[in-house]
C-alpha atoms as a printed R data frame, in Angstrom:
    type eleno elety resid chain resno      x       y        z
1   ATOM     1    CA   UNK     A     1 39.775 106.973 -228.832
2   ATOM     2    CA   UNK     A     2 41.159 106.311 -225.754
3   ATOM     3    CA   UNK     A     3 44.393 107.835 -224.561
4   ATOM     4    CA   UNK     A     4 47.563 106.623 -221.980
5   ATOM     5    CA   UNK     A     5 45.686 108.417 -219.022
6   ATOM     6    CA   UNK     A     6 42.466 106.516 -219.859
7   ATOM     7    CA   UNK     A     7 41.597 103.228 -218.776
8   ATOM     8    CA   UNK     A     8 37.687 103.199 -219.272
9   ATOM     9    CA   UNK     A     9 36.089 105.169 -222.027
10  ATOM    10    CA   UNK     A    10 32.243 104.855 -222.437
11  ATOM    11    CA   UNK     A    11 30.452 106.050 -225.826
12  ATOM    12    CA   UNK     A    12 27.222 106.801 -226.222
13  ATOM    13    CA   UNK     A    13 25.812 104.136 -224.272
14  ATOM    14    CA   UNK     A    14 22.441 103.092 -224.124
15  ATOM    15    CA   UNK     A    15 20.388 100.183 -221.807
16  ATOM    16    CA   UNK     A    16 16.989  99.477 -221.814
17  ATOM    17    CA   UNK     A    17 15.343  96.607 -220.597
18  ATOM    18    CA   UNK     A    18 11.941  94.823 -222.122
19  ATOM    19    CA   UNK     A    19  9.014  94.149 -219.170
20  ATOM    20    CA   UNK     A    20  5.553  93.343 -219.333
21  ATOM    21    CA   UNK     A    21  5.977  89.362 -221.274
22  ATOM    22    CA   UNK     A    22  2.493  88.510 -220.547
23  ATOM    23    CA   UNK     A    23  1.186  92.216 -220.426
24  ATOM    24    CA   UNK     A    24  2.618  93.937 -223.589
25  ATOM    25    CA   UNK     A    25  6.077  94.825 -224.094
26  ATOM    26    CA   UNK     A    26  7.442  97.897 -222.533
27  ATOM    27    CA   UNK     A    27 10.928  99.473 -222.284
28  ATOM    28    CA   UNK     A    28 12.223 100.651 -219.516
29  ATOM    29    CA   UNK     A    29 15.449 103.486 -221.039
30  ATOM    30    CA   UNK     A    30 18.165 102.896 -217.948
31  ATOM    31    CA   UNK     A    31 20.451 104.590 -219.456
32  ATOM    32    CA   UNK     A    32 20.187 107.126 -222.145
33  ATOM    33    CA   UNK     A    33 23.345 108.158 -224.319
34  ATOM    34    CA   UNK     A    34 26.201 108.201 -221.616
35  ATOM    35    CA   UNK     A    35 29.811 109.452 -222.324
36  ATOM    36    CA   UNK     A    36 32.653 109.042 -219.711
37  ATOM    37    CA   UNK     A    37 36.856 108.840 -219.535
38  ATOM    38    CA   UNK     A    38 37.773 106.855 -216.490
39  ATOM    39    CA   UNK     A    39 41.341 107.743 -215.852
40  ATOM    40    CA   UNK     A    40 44.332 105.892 -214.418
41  ATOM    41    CA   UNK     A    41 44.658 105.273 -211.080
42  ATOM    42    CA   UNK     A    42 41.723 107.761 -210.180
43  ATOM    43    CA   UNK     A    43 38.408 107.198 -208.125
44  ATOM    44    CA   UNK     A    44 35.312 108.605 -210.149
45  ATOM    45    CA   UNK     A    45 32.853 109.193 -207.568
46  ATOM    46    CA   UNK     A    46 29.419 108.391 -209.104
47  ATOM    47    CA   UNK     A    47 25.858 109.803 -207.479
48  ATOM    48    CA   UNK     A    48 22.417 110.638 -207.526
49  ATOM    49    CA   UNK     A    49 19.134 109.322 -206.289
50  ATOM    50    CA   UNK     A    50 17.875 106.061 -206.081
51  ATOM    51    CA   UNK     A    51 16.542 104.648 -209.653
52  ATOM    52    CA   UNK     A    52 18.843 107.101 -211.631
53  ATOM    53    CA   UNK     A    53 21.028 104.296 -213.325
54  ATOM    54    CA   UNK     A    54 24.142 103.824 -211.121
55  ATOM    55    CA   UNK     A    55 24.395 100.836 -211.003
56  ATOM    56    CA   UNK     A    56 22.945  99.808 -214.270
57  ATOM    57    CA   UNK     A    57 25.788 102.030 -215.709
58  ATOM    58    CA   UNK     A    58 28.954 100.521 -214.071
59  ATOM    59    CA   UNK     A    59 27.330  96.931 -214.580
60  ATOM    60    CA   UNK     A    60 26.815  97.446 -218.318
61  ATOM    61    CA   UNK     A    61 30.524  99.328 -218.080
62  ATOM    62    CA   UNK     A    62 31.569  95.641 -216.662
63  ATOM    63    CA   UNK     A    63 29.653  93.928 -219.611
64  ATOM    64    CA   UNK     A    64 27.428  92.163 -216.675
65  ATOM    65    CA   UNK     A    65 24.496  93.850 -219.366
66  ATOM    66    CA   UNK     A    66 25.312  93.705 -222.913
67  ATOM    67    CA   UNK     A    67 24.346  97.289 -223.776
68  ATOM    68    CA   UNK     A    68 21.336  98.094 -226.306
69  ATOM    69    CA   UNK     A    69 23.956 100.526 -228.105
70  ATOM    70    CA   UNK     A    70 27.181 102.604 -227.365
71  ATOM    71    CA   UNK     A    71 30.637 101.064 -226.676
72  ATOM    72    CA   UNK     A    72 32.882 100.326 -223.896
73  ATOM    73    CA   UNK     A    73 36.686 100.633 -223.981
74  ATOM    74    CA   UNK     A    74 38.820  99.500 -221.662
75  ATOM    75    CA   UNK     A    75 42.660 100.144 -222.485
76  ATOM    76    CA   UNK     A    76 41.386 101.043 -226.021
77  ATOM    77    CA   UNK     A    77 39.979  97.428 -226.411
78  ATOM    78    CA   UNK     A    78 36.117  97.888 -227.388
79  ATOM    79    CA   UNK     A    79 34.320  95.079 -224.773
80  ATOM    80    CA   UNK     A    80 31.121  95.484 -226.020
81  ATOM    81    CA   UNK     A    81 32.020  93.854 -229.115
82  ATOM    82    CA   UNK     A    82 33.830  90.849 -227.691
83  ATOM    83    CA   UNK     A    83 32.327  87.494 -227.053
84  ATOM    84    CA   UNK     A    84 32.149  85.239 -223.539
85  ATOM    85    CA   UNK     A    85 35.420  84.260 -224.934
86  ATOM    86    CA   UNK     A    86 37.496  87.195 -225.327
87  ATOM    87    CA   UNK     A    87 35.974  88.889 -222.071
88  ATOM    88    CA   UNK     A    88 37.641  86.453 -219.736
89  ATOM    89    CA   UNK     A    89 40.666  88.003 -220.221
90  ATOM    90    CA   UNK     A    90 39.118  91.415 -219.184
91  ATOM    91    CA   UNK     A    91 37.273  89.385 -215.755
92  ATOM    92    CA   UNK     A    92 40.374  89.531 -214.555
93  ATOM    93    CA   UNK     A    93 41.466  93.561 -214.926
94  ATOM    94    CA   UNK     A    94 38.276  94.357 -213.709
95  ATOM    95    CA   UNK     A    95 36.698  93.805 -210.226
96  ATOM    96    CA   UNK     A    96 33.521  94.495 -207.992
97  ATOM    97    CA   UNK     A    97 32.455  94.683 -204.539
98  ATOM    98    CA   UNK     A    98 28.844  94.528 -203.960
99  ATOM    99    CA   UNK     A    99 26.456  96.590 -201.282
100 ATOM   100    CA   UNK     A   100 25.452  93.145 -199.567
101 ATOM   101    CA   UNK     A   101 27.885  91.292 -199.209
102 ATOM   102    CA   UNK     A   102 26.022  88.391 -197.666
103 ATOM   103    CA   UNK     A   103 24.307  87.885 -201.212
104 ATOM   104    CA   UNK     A   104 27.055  87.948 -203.137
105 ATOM   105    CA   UNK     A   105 28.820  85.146 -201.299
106 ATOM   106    CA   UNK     A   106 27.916  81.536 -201.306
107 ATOM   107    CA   UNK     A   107 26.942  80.422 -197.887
108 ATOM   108    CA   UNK     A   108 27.640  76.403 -198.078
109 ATOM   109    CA   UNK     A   109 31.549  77.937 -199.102
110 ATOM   110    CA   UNK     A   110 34.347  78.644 -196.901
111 ATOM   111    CA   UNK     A   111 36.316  81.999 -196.548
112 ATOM   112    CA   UNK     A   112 38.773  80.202 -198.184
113 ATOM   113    CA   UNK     A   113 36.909  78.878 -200.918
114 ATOM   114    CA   UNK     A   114 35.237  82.119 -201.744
115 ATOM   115    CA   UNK     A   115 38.736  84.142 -202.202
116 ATOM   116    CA   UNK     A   116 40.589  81.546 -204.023
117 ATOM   117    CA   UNK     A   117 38.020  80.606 -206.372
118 ATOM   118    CA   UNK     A   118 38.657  83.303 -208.731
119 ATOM   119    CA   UNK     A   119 42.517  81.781 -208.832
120 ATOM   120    CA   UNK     A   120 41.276  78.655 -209.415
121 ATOM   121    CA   UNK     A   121 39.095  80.149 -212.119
122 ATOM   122    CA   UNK     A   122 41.176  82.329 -213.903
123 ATOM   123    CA   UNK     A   123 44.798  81.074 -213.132
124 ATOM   124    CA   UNK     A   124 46.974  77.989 -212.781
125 ATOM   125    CA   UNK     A   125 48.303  78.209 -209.519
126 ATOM   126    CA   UNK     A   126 48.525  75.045 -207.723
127 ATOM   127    CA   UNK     A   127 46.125  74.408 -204.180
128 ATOM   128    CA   UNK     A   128 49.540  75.537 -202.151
129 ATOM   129    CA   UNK     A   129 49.936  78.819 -203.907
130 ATOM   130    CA   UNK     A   130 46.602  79.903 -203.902
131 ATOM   131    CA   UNK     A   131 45.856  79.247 -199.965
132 ATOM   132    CA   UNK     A   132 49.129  81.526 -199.371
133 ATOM   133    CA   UNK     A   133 47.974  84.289 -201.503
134 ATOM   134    CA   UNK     A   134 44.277  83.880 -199.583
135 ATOM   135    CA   UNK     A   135 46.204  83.944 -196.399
136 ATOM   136    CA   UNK     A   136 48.059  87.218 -197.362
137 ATOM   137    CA   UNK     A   137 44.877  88.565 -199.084
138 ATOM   138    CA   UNK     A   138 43.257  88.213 -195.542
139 ATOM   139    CA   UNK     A   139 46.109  89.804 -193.935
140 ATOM   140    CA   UNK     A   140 45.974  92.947 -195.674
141 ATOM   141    CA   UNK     A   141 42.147  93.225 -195.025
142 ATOM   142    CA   UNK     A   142 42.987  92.660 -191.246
143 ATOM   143    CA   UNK     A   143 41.509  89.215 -190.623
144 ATOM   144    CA   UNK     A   144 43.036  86.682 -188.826
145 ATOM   145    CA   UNK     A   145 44.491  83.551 -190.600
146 ATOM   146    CA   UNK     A   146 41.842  81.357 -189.331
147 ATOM   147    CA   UNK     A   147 39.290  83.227 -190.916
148 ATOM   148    CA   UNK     A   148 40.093  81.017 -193.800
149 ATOM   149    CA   UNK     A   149 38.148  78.009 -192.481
150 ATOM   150    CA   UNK     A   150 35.098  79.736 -191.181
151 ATOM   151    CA   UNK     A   151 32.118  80.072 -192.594
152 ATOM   152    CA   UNK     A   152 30.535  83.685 -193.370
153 ATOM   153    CA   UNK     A   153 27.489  83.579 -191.689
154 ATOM   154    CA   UNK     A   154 30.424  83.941 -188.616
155 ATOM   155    CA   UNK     A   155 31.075  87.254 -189.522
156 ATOM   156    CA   UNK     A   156 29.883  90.558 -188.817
157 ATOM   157    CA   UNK     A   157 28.811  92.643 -192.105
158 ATOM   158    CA   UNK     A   158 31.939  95.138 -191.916
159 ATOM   159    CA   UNK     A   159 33.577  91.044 -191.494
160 ATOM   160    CA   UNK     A   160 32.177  90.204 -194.466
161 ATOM   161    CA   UNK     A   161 32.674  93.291 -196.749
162 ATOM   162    CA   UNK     A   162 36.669  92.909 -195.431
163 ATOM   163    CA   UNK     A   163 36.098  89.336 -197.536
164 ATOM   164    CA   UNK     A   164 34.503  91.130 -200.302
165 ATOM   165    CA   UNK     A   165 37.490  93.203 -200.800
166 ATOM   166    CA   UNK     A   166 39.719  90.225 -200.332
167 ATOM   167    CA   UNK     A   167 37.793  88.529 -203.197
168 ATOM   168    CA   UNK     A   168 37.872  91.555 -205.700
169 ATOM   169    CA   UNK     A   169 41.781  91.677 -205.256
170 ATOM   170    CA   UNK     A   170 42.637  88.355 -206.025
171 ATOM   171    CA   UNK     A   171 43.120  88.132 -208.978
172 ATOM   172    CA   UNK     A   172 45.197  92.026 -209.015
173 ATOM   173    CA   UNK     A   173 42.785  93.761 -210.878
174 ATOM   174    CA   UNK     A   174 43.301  97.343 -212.600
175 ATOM   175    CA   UNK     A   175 39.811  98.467 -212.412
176 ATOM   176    CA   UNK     A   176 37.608  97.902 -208.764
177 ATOM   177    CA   UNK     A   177 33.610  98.809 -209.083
178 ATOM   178    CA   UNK     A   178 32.462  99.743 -205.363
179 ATOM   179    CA   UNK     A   179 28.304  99.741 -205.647
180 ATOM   180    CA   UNK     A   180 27.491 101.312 -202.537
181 ATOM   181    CA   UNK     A   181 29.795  99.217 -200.349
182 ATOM   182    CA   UNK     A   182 29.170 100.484 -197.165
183 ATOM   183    CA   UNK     A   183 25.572 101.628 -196.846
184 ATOM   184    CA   UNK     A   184 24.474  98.249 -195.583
185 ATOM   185    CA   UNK     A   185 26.962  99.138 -192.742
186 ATOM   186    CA   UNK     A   186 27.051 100.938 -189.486
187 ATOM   187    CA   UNK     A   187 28.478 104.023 -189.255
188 ATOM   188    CA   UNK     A   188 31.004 103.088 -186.766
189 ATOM   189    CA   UNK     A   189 32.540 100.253 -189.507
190 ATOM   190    CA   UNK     A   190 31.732 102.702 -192.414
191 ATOM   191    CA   UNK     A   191 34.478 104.738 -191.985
192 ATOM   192    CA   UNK     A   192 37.110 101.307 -191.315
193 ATOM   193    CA   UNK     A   193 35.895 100.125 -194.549
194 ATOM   194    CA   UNK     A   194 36.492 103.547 -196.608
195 ATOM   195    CA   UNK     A   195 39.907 103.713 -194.888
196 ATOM   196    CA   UNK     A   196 40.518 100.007 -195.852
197 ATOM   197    CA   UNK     A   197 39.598 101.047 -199.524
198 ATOM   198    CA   UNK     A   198 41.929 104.033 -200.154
199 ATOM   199    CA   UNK     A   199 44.760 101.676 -198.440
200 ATOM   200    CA   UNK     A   200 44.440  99.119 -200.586
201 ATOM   201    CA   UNK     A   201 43.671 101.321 -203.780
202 ATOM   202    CA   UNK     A   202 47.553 102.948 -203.319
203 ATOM   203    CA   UNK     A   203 48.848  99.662 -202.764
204 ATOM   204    CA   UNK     A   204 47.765  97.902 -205.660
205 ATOM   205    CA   UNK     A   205 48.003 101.251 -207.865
206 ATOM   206    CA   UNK     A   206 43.798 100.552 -208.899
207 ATOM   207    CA   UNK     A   207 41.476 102.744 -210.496
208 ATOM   208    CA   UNK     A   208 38.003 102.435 -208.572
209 ATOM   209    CA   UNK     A   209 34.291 103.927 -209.469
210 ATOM   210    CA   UNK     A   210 32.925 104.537 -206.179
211 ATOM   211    CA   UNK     A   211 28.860 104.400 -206.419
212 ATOM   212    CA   UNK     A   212 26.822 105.830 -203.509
213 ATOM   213    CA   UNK     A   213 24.207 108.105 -202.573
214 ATOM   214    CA   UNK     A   214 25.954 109.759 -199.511
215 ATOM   215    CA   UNK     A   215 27.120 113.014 -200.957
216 ATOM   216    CA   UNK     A   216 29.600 113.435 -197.971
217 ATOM   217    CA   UNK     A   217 30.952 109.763 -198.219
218 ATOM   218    CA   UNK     A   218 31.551 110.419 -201.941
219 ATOM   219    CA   UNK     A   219 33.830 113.522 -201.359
220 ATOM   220    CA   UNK     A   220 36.014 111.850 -198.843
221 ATOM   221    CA   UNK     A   221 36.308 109.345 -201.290
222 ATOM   222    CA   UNK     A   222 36.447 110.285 -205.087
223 ATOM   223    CA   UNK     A   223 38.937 112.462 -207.313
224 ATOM   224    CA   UNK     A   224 36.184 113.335 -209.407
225 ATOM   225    CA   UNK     A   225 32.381 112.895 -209.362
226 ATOM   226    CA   UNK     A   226 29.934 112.277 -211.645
227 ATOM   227    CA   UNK     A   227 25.831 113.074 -210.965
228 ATOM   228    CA   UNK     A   228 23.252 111.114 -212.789
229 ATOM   229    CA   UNK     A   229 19.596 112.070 -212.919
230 ATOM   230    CA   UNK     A   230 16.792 109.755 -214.928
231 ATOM   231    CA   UNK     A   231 19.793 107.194 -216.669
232 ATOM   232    CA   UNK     A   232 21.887 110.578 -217.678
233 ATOM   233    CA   UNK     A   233 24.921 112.384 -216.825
234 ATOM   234    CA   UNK     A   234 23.855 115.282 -215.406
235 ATOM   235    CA   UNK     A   235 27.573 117.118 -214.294
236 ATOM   236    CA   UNK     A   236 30.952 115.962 -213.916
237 ATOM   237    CA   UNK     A   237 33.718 117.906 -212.218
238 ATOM   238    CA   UNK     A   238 36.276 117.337 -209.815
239 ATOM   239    CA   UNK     A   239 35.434 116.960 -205.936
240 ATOM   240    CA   UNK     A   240 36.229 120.235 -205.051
241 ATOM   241    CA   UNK     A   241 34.232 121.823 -207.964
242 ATOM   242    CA   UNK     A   242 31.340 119.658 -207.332
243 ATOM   243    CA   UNK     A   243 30.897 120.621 -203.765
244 ATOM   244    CA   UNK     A   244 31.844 124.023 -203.252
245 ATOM   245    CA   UNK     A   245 30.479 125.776 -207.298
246 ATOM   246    CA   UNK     A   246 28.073 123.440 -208.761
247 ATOM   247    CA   UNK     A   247 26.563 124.349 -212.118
248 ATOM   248    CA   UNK     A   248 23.407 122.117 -212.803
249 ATOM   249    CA   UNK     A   249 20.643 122.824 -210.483
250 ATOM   250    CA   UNK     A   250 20.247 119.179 -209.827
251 ATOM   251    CA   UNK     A   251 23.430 119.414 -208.714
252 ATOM   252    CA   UNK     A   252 22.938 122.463 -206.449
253 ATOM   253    CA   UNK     A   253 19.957 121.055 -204.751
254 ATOM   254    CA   UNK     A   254 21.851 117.551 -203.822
255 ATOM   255    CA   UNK     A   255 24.546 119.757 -202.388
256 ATOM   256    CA   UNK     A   256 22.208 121.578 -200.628
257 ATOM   257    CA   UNK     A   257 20.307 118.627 -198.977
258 ATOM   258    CA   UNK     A   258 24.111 117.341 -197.258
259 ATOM   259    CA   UNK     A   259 23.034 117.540 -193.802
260 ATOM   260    CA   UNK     A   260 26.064 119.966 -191.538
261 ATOM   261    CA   UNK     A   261 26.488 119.998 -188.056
262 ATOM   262    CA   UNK     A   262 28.006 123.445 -188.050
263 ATOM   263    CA   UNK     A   263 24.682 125.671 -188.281
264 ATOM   264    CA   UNK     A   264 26.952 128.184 -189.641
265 ATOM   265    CA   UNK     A   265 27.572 126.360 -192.811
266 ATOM   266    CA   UNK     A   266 24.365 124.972 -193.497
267 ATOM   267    CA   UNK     A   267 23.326 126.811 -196.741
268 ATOM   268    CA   UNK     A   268 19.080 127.166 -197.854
269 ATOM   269    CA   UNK     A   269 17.549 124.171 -199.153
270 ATOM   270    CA   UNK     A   270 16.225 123.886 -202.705
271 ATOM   271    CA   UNK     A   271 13.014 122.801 -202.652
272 ATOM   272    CA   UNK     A   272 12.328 120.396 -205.557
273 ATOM   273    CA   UNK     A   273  8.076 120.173 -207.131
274 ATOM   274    CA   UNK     A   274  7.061 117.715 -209.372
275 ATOM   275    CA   UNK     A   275  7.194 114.104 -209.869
276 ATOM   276    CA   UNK     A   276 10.287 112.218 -211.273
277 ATOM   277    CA   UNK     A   277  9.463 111.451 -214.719
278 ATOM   278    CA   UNK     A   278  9.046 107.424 -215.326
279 ATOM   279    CA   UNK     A   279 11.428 105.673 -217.533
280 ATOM   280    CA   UNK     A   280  8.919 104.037 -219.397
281 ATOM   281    CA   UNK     A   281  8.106 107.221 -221.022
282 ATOM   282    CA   UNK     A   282 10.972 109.830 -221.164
283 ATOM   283    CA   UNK     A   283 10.692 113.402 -221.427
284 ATOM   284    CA   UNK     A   284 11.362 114.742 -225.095
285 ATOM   285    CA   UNK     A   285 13.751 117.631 -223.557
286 ATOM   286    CA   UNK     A   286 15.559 118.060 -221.028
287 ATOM   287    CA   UNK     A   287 15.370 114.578 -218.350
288 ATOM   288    CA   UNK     A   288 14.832 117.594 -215.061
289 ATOM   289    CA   UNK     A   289 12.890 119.574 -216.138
290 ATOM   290    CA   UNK     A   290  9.923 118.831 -214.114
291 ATOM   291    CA   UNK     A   291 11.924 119.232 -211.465
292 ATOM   292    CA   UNK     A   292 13.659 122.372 -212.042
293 ATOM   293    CA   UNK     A   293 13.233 125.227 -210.638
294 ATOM   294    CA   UNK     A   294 14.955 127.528 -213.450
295 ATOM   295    CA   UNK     A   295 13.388 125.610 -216.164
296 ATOM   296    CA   UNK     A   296 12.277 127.417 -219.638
297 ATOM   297    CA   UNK     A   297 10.736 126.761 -222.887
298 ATOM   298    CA   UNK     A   298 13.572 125.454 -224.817
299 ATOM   299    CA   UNK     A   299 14.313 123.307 -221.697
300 ATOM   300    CA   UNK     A   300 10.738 121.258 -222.695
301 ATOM   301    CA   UNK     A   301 11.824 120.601 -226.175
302 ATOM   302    CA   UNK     A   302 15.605 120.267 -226.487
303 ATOM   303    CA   UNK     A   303 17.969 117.907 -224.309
304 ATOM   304    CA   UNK     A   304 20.873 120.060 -223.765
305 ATOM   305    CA   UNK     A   305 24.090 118.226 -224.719
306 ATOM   306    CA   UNK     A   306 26.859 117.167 -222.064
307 ATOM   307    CA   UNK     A   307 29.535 119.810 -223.102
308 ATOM   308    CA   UNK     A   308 32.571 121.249 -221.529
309 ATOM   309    CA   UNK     A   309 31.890 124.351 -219.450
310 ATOM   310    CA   UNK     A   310 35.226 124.622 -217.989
311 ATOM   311    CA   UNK     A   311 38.569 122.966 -217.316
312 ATOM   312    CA   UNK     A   312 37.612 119.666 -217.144
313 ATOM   313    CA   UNK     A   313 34.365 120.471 -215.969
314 ATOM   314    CA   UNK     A   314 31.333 119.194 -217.897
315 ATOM   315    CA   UNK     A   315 27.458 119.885 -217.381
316 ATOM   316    CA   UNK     A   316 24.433 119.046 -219.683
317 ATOM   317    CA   UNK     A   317 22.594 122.200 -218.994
318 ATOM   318    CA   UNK     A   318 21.322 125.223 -221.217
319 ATOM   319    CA   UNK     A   319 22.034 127.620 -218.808
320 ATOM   320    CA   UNK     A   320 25.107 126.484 -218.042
């Protein structure tokens, strides 16, 4: 069970979705058997390619999916069990910012409206207290006061993600989700909103998962990191161990691909063969093996477990 360092624990957990209505029922296995600590006041960076369950994981983590099996604590409460209910409660402790954040915000609403809805939701402040927390909200985001009678369609999208944030702290959450936050962004406002994010993660003392596919944004960013292949944990380690002596080959070869300006420290690509295998119809071993390059018999017919290798340094590899 969880412990006073740990604020998210995740069990065993397992999504799959049902397709195919009309067509015949399929499943599609998102996630397959996950176990994570989250700990306090930490950002867990999470990564790997496109398709490999990111997002499905720290949604279901959120209970925005009620998972197929497994359990969720947070603070030693198990969330998967609780009803609509109970999980208001844990709305509040736990927050997310989306990659778009044009979709995730209501267009007819003001900036106003969006950021103290959540208060108005979840809290009984009165109409006077809530627009003087959204004022100071937008002040610490660096927005101007009368951004809170504009519309967000008048906003740039590094504007807009500044709102996001703004939103998510409302109501002074423990926990802030970040799924991909800044890839819709340019470069140039990439690195304001990053900055903005570790500011306001010492100031309000949160714990954050940090989701992205940009290996290099992910170690400016995360305490740990966690790599995810095919709706499993692949390796997790701490940044430093991660970058510089990765154990699973996936792991090697996404280290390998970070593109470096400095021709001295560009290492040799690992070249990957095969196809990705589909989720409809998982591999009976090990999720990479098609992929890898030091792949062997018992690889084909055994998933290797996610063990401890090292000092606090996991990998779910048999030659590891």
């Amino acid at each position: 069970m969880t412990d006073a360092t740990t604020v998210i624990e995740v069990q065993g957990l397992v999504q799959h979705f049902a397709q195919g209505r009309y067509t015949g029922r399929t499943i599609v296995h998102a996630l397959n058997g996950v176990d994570l600590a989250i700990r306090r006041g930490e950002t867990l960076g999470l990564v790997g390619e496109t398709g490999c369950g990111k997002s499905t994981l720290v949604r279901a983590i959120m209970r925005l999916y009620r998972p197929t099996s497994g359990r969720v604590f947070f603070e030693g409460t198990d969330i998967t069990r609780l009803r609509e209910r109970g999980l208001r409660f844990v709305r509040r402790k736990m927050q997310m910012i989306f990659q778009d954040p044009a979709d995730s915000m209501n267009g007819r609403l003001t900036v106003g409206y969006i950021i103290e809805e959540p208060l108005l939701i979840q809290t009984g402040m009165s109409a006077r207290q809530r627009r003087e927390k959204c004022l100071a909200l937008l002040a610490d985001v660096g927005l101007p006061e009368d951004s809170y009678t504009r519309w967000p369609h008048e906003f740039s999208g590094g504007q807009r993600q500044r709102i996001a944030i703004a939103r998510a702290l409302a109501l002074d959450p423990k926990v802030v989700v970040c799924d991909e936050p800044v890839s819709a962004l340019d470069v140039s406002v990439q690195s304001q909103i990053l900055n903005l994010l570790l500011d306001m993660q010492k100031e309000h003392a949160l714990t954050m998962i940090f989701v992205s596919h940009a290996l290099a944004v992910v170690r400016h960013m995360s305490d740990r990191v966690a790599v995810m292949y095919l709706g499993s944990l692949m390796e997790l380690a701490d940044s430093r161990t991660i970058y510089e002596s990765p154990r699973h080959p996936y792991t090697k070869a996404l280290i390998a691909a970070i593109p470096r300006t400095d021709p001295a420290q560009r290492g040799q690509r690992i070249p990957l063969s095969g196809e990705v295998p589909s989720p409809l119809r998982l591999p009976p071993g090990c999720p990479f093996f098609s992929n890898c390059p030091l792949r062997f018999d018992l690889c084909a017919r055994e998933k290797p477990s996610f063990r401890r290798i090292g000092d606090d340094h996991f990998c779910a590899c048999h030659l590891a």
